[in-house]
Short mmCIF file of C-alpha atoms in Angstrom, two decimals:
data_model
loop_
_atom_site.label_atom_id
_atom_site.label_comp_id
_atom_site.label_asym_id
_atom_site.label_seq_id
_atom_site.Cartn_x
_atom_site.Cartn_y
_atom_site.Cartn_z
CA UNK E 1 -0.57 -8.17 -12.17
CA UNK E 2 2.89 -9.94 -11.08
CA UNK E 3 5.90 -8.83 -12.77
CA UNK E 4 9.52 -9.87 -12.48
CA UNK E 5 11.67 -7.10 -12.27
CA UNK E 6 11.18 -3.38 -11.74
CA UNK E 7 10.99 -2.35 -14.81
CA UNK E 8 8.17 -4.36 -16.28
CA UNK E 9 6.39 -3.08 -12.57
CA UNK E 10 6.90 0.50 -14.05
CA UNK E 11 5.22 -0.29 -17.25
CA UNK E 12 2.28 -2.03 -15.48
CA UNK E 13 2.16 0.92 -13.14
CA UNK E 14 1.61 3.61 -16.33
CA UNK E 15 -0.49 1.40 -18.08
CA UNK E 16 -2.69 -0.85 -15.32
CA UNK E 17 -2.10 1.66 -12.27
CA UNK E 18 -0.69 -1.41 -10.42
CA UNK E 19 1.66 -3.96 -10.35
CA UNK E 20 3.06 -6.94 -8.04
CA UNK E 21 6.50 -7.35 -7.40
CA UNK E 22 8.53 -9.83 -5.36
CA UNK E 23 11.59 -8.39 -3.10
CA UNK E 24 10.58 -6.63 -0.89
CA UNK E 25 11.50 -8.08 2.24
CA UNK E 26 9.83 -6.63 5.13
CA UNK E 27 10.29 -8.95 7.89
CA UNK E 28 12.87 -6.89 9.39
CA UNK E 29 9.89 -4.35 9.93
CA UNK E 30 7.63 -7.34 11.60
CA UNK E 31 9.67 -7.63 13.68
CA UNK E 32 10.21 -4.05 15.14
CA UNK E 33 6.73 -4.09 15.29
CA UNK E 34 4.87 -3.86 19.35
CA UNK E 35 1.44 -3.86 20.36
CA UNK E 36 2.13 -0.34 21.77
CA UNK E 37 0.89 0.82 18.21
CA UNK E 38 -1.88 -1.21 18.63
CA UNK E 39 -2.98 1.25 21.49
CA UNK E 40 -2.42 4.25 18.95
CA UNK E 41 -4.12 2.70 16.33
CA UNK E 42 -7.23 4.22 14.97
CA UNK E 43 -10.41 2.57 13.89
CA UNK E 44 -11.20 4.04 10.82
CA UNK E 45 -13.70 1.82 9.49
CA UNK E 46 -15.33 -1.35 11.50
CA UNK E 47 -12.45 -3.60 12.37
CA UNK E 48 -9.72 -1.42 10.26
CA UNK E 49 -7.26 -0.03 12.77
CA UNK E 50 -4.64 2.12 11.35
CA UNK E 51 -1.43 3.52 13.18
CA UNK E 52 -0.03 6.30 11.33
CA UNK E 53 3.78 7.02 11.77
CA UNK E 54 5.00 10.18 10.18
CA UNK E 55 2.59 12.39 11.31
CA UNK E 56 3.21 11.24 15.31
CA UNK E 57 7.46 11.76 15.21
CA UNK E 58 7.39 9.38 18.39
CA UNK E 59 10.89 8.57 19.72
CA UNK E 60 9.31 4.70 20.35
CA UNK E 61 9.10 5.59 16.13
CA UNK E 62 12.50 5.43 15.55
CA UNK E 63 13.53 1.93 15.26
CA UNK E 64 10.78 1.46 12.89
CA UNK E 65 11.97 4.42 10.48
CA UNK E 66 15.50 3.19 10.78
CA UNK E 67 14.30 -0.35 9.56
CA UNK E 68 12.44 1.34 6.58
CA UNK E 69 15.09 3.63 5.33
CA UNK E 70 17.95 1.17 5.79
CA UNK E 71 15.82 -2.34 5.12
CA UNK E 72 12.57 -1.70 2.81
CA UNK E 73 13.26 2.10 1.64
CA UNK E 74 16.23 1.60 -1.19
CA UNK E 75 14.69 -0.84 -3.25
CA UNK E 76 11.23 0.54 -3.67
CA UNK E 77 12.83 3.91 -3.31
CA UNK E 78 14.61 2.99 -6.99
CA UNK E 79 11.02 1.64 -8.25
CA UNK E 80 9.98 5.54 -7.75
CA UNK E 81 12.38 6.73 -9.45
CA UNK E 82 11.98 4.76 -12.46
CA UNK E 83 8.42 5.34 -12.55
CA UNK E 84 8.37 9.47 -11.37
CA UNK E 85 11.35 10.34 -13.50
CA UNK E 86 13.33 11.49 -10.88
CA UNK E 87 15.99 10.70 -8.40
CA UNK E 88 14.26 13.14 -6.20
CA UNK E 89 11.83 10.87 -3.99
CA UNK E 90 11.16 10.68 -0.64
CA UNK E 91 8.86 8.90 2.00
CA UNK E 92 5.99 10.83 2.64
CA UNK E 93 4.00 8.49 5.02
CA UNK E 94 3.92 5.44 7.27
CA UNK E 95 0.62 3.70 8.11
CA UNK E 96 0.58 0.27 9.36
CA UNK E 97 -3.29 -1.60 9.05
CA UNK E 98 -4.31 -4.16 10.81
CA UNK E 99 -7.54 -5.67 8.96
CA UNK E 100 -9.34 -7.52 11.64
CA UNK E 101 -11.41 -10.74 11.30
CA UNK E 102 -14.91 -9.60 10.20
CA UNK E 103 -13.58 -6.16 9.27
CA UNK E 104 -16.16 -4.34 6.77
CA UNK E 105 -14.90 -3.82 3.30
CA UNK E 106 -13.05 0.39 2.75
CA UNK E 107 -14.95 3.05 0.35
CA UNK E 108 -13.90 3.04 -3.16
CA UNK E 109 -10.57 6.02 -2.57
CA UNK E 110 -7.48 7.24 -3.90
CA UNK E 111 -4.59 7.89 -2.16
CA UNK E 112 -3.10 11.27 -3.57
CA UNK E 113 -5.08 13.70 -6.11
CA UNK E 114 -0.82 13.64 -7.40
CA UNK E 115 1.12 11.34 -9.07
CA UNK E 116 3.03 9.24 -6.56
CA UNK E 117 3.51 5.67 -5.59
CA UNK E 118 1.91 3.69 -2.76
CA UNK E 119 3.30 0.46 -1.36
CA UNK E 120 1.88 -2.14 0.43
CA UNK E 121 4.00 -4.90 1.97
CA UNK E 122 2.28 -7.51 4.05
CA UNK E 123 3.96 -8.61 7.13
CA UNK E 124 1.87 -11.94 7.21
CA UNK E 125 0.60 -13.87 4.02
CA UNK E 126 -2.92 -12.06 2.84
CA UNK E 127 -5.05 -14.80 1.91
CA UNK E 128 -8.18 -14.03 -0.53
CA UNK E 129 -10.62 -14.60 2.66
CA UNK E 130 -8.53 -11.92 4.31
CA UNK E 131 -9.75 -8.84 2.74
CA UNK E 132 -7.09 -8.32 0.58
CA UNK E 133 -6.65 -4.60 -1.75
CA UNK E 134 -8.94 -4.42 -4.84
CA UNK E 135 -8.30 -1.95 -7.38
CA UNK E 136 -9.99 -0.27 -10.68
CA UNK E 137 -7.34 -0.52 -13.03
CA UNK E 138 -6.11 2.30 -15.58
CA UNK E 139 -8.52 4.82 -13.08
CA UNK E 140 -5.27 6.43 -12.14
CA UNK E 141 -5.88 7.69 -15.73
CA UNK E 142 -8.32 10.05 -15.03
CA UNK E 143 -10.93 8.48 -18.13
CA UNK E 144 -13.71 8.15 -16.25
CA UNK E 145 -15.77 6.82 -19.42
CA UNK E 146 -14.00 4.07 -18.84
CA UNK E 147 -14.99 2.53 -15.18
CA UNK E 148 -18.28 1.76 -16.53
CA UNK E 149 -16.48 -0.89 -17.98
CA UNK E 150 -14.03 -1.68 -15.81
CA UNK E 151 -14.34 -4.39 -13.76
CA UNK E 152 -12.45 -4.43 -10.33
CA UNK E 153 -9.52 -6.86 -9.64
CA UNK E 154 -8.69 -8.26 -6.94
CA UNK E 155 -4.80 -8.04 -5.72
CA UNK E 156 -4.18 -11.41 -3.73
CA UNK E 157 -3.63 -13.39 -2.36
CA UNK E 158 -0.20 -11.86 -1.37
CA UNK E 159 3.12 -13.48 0.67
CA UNK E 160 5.26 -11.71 2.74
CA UNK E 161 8.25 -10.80 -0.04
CA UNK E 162 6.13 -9.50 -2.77
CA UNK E 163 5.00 -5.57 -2.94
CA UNK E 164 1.87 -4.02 -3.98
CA UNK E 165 2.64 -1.15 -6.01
CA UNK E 166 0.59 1.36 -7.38
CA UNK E 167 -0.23 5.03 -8.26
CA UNK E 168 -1.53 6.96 -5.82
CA UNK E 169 -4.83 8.21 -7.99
CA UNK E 170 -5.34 4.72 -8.63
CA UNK E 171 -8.97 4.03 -7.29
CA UNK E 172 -8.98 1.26 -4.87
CA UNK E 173 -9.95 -0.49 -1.26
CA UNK E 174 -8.52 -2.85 1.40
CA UNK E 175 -11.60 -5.91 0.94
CA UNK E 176 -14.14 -7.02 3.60
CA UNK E 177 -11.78 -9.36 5.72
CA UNK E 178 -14.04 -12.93 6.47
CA UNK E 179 -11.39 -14.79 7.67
#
């Protein structure tokens, strides 16, 4: 669901468990970006390569982290605290995935079984063939009555600008990429 400013986000976020939002410019971060991660990445499901970043405090790392906290962090930083009530938030984690061509679909999963945010800003265009994130909405809820019927949604295709947001128990998957 696309929404205009941060506040209607927050109010998709408590009621849907997601929300799209444009401005959120990460090209800065695209740009920092070297295949040396590519070496560290992690295949965690066929053609899904993940390179996590906080857990590996890698002085190649911090370049990256100083284009999050100073380019991407502040305005999605102020999204969190709208929607967690607090001033208090922090980054907790840095994973860059790269989705290849004929990458398998991920398992149904949550993020956190605590209420926090996760964002997802795409340093290329996702197109729908491209396996973009599909979520069950309102399952950050905790009704599970209610997924029987719930239908999934898909959240794409999405430009480089715009920011997936959503709760962290919010039941979702990166798609089967078939581009």
């Amino acid at each position: 669901m696309r929404c205009a400013t941060p506040a209607s986000a927050v109010e998709l976020i408590r009621t849907q468990g997601y929300a799209v939002m444009s401005g959120a410019d990460a090209s800065a971060l695209a740009d920092t970006l070297d295949d040396t991660r590519k070496k560290d990445a992690v295949e965690v499901s066929a053609g899904r390569l993940h390179y996590e970043m906080t857990r590996r405090l890698r002085k190649r790392d911090e370049r990256v982290r100083g284009v999050i906290d100073e380019a991407v962090a502040p305005q999605l930083r102020a999204l969190a605290a709208a929607y967690l009530g607090t001033d208090n938030v922090r980054l907790t984690q840095v994973q860059f995935l790269d989705s290849l061509p004929d990458s398998a679909a991920q398992i149904w999963h949550c993020d956190n079984a605590e209420r926090g945010l996760t964002f997802i800003l795409p340093l290329e265009r996702i197109g729908s063939d491209m396996g973009p994130t599909e979520v069950l909405p309102r399952s950050h809820l905790g009704d599970w009555r209610a997924f029987a019927t719930t239908r999934r949604r898909l959240v794409g295709p999405v430009s480089t600008g715009e920011v997936v947001c959503f709760d962290a128990r919010l039941l979702h998957r990166g798609g089967a990429n078939e581009s």
